[in-house]
Structures are given as C-alpha cells and as structure tokens.
Coordinates of C-alpha atoms in Angstrom, one line a residue:
M23 CA 0.0 0.1 0.0
T24 CA 1.5 3.3 -1.1
S25 CA 1.5 6.4 1.1
P26 CA -0.7 9.3 -0.3
A27 CA 1.2 12.0 -1.9
P28 CA 2.0 15.0 0.3
A29 CA -0.3 18.0 0.1
K30 CA 1.1 20.8 -2.0
M31 CA 1.0 24.2 -0.4
K32 CA 2.1 27.7 -1.3
I33 CA 3.3 29.7 1.7
D34 CA 3.7 33.5 1.3
F35 CA 5.8 34.8 4.1
V36 CA 5.3 38.5 4.4
S37 CA 8.2 39.9 6.4
D38 CA 11.0 42.6 6.9
V39 CA 14.7 41.8 7.4
S40 CA 14.9 44.1 10.3
C41 CA 12.0 42.4 12.2
P42 CA 13.0 40.1 15.1
W43 CA 9.6 38.4 15.3
C44 CA 10.0 37.6 11.6
V45 CA 13.0 35.5 12.5
I46 CA 11.1 33.7 15.2
G47 CA 8.1 33.2 12.8
L48 CA 10.4 31.8 10.1
K49 CA 12.4 29.5 12.4
S50 CA 9.0 28.1 13.9
L51 CA 7.6 27.7 10.5
E52 CA 10.7 25.7 9.3
E53 CA 10.6 23.5 12.4
A54 CA 6.8 22.8 11.7
M55 CA 7.7 22.0 8.0
G56 CA 10.1 19.6 9.1
R57 CA 7.7 17.7 11.4
V58 CA 5.1 17.4 8.5
A59 CA 7.7 16.6 5.8
G60 CA 5.9 13.5 4.7
Q61 CA 2.4 14.9 4.5
V62 CA 3.1 18.4 3.2
Q63 CA 5.2 19.8 0.3
A64 CA 5.5 23.5 0.9
E65 CA 6.8 26.2 -1.6
L66 CA 7.9 29.0 0.4
H67 CA 7.9 32.7 -1.0
F68 CA 9.1 35.7 0.8
Q69 CA 7.0 38.8 0.3
P70 CA 8.3 42.4 1.0
F71 CA 7.1 44.5 3.9
E72 CA 8.9 47.7 5.2
L73 CA 8.5 48.4 8.9
N74 CA 10.1 51.7 8.3
P75 CA 9.8 52.8 4.6
Q76 CA 10.7 56.5 5.5
M77 CA 13.9 55.6 7.2
P78 CA 16.9 57.5 5.9
A79 CA 20.1 55.5 4.6
E80 CA 22.0 56.3 7.9
G81 CA 19.3 54.7 10.0
Q82 CA 18.3 55.7 13.5
E83 CA 19.6 54.6 17.0
I84 CA 17.4 51.7 18.0
V85 CA 16.2 52.7 21.5
E86 CA 15.4 56.3 20.3
H87 CA 13.5 54.7 17.4
L88 CA 11.5 52.3 19.4
S89 CA 10.7 54.9 22.1
E90 CA 9.5 57.4 19.4
K91 CA 7.5 54.7 17.4
Y92 CA 5.8 52.7 20.3
G93 CA 6.3 54.8 23.4
S94 CA 8.4 52.0 24.9
T95 CA 10.3 52.7 28.1
P96 CA 13.9 51.3 28.5
E97 CA 12.5 48.7 30.9
Q98 CA 9.9 47.5 28.5
L99 CA 12.6 47.4 25.6
E100 CA 14.8 45.3 27.9
R101 CA 12.1 42.9 28.7
N102 CA 11.1 42.6 25.0
R103 CA 14.7 42.2 23.9
E104 CA 15.2 39.2 26.5
M105 CA 12.0 37.6 25.4
I106 CA 13.2 37.7 21.8
R107 CA 16.7 36.4 22.7
A108 CA 15.3 33.6 24.8
R109 CA 12.7 32.5 21.9
G110 CA 15.5 32.8 19.3
Q111 CA 17.8 30.4 21.4
E112 CA 14.9 27.9 21.7
L113 CA 14.7 27.8 18.0
G114 CA 18.5 27.6 17.4
F115 CA 18.9 31.3 16.3
T116 CA 21.4 33.8 18.2
F117 CA 20.2 37.3 18.8
T118 CA 23.4 38.8 19.9
V119 CA 22.8 41.2 22.8
G120 CA 23.9 44.7 21.9
A121 CA 25.0 43.9 18.3
R122 CA 22.3 45.7 16.7
N123 CA 22.0 49.4 17.8
R124 CA 20.4 51.0 14.8
V125 CA 17.4 50.6 12.5
Y126 CA 17.9 50.9 8.9
N127 CA 16.1 51.2 5.6
T128 CA 15.5 47.8 4.1
F129 CA 14.2 48.5 0.7
D130 CA 17.3 47.4 -1.2
A131 CA 17.5 44.1 0.7
H132 CA 14.0 43.4 -0.6
R133 CA 15.0 44.2 -4.1
L134 CA 17.8 41.8 -3.8
L135 CA 15.5 39.1 -2.2
H136 CA 13.2 39.6 -5.3
W137 CA 16.0 38.7 -7.6
A138 CA 17.2 35.9 -5.3
E139 CA 13.8 34.3 -5.8
E140 CA 14.4 34.1 -9.5
E141 CA 17.6 32.6 -8.8
G142 CA 16.3 29.9 -6.4
R143 CA 18.3 31.2 -3.5
Q144 CA 15.7 33.4 -1.7
L145 CA 15.4 31.2 1.5
A146 CA 19.3 31.2 1.9
L147 CA 19.6 34.9 1.3
K148 CA 16.8 35.6 3.8
Q149 CA 18.3 33.5 6.5
A150 CA 21.6 35.1 5.8
L151 CA 20.3 38.5 6.1
F152 CA 18.7 37.8 9.4
K153 CA 21.9 36.5 10.7
A154 CA 23.8 39.6 9.3
Y155 CA 21.7 42.0 11.2
F156 CA 20.5 40.2 14.2
T157 CA 23.6 38.0 15.1
D158 CA 26.4 40.0 13.6
G159 CA 25.0 43.6 13.9
E160 CA 25.6 44.5 10.3
N161 CA 23.7 47.0 8.3
P162 CA 21.1 45.3 6.1
G163 CA 20.9 48.5 4.0
S164 CA 24.6 48.7 3.1
H165 CA 25.2 47.7 -0.5
A166 CA 28.6 46.3 0.4
V167 CA 27.1 44.1 3.2
L168 CA 24.2 43.0 0.8
A169 CA 26.4 42.1 -2.1
R170 CA 28.9 40.1 0.2
V171 CA 26.0 38.2 1.8
A172 CA 24.6 37.4 -1.6
G173 CA 28.0 36.0 -2.7
E174 CA 28.2 34.0 0.5
V175 CA 24.9 32.1 -0.3
G176 CA 25.9 31.2 -3.7
L177 CA 24.5 34.2 -5.7
D178 CA 26.6 36.3 -8.1
A179 CA 28.0 39.0 -5.9
A180 CA 29.0 41.3 -8.9
R181 CA 25.5 40.9 -10.2
A182 CA 24.1 41.7 -6.8
A183 CA 26.2 44.9 -6.7
E184 CA 24.9 45.8 -10.2
I185 CA 21.4 45.4 -9.2
L186 CA 21.8 47.4 -6.0
A187 CA 23.5 50.4 -7.9
S188 CA 20.6 50.5 -10.2
G189 CA 16.9 50.7 -9.7
E190 CA 16.2 47.2 -10.9
Y191 CA 13.2 45.3 -9.2
A192 CA 12.2 48.6 -7.4
D193 CA 8.8 48.6 -9.2
A194 CA 8.2 45.0 -8.6
V195 CA 8.9 45.3 -4.9
R196 CA 6.7 48.3 -4.4
E197 CA 3.9 46.6 -6.3
R198 CA 4.1 43.6 -3.9
E199 CA 4.3 45.8 -1.0
Q200 CA 1.2 47.5 -2.0
F201 CA -0.7 44.3 -2.7
Y202 CA -0.2 43.1 0.7
L203 CA -1.1 46.4 2.4
Q204 CA -4.2 46.4 0.3
Q205 CA -5.0 42.9 1.6
G206 CA -5.0 44.2 5.2
I207 CA -1.5 43.2 6.2
H208 CA -0.1 46.0 8.6
S209 CA 2.1 44.0 10.8
V210 CA 4.5 41.1 10.3
P211 CA 5.2 38.4 10.1
A212 CA 2.1 37.4 8.2
I213 CA 2.1 33.9 6.9
I214 CA -0.5 33.2 4.2
I215 CA -1.1 29.6 3.1
N216 CA -2.6 28.8 -0.3
D217 CA -3.9 32.5 -0.6
R218 CA -6.5 31.8 2.1
H219 CA -5.3 31.1 5.5
L220 CA -3.5 33.7 7.5
I221 CA -1.2 33.1 10.5
S222 CA 0.0 36.2 12.3
G223 CA 3.1 36.9 14.4
G224 CA 5.9 34.8 15.7
Q225 CA 4.0 31.8 16.7
P226 CA 5.5 28.7 18.2
P227 CA 6.2 25.6 15.8
E228 CA 3.1 23.8 17.2
V229 CA 0.7 26.5 15.9
F230 CA 2.2 26.2 12.5
E231 CA 2.3 22.4 12.6
Q232 CA -1.4 22.2 13.5
A233 CA -2.4 24.6 10.7
L234 CA -0.4 22.8 8.2
R235 CA -1.9 19.5 9.2
Q236 CA -5.3 20.7 9.1
I237 CA -5.0 22.3 5.8
A238 CA -3.5 19.2 4.4
A239 CA -6.2 17.0 5.7
A240 CA -8.9 19.4 4.1
A241 CA -7.1 19.2 0.7

C-alpha cells in the first residue's frame, strides 16, 4: 500500500529583514515544516514589507526609534529584547545582545530578495540577512554588506552589486508591498497559506504544525 502524496502548499511569508519576530516566525515555520515533511510539500515565497519605509539611509539609533514609534520605556525594551533572545535560543537562532544598535532602511534588501527568488536562492539569502543583522550587527541597508552576503549564499556578488547600484526590481517590490497592504497586512510576520489562511506573528512551531496538518487534511 503506497502512502498518499504529500499535500502541496504555497506559503507566502510577508516580512521585513529588520523584524525580530519575523526571524522567530520563520524558524518556527521551518521546524513545523520539518515535522510534517511526509504529509506536506510546501513552496515558500518571501514577500516584502517595510516596517520603516521612510527611514533614511543612515538609520536611527534603536532605543530612540522604538521609544518614538511605540512609546516604549527602557525597561519594556529590555524585557522585550530578553524575550526575543530566549525565543531565538529555543529555535536555534542567536540574537546577539547589543549587536544591533540601529534601525535601517531595508528596501534594497527586498530588491535583492526579489532577484534571489528568480535565482532559487531566496530562503538562503533571507536566512543570511537575518544573521547579518541580528547575530552579527551588520547594516542590512549597506550595498557592500548586501552584495557580500549574496555571494556567501551562492549568488553572483557582482550581479548583486549591479542590481543594488541600479533601480532594478524597485517597481516589482513596491507593487508587492502595496498588494499586501491592500490585503490588510499591516504587521509582520504574516504567513499566508494557499492564498486563504492567515497566521500572524511569531507563533510557536506547534501552531504552524497544527495549521499545516489541518489544511493538508482538508485538501
């Protein structure tokens, strides 16, 4: 008796490379996908969302930014940072304390991710950009950092630098950003399965696993 073929799913992961909860959401989703590997065959696509589209190139000091944007006190920020660090550790990701002290513009990172999807290296680039920012404290808006990281995951670094120096993929990224905003996505991560089922936030692996199994069973 042969096993049934795994249910095919399209997963759109709407996120920003400067969003710590997006890291947690992705790590949890990846763990869940591993648990249902025999029953679900998922195709993962990263969709752009900018938390700070008006952020200038030089960025802004992170405590100042979060205090202005959310009205957070230093104590609240510290508690939130520790919660994120602990959740990351549980999922095998290192949020280096004190490594990231500025918030940057991420539009060019999204342009590079759009190109990486065409090259079949989008997941690898996304993971590497998360590490560059949250683990290593690098600037995800820097063209030098972006081109280098692209090269490290098997993309053509010279081609990456060429894209970054031009306006390539800018219109496509803006179009996708607008599409998800119009769909009512105003916070990330937002994980959309088969264009129908929405899971919001950095949920634990069990939440994603249950959703994947339920959707597969109903297919």
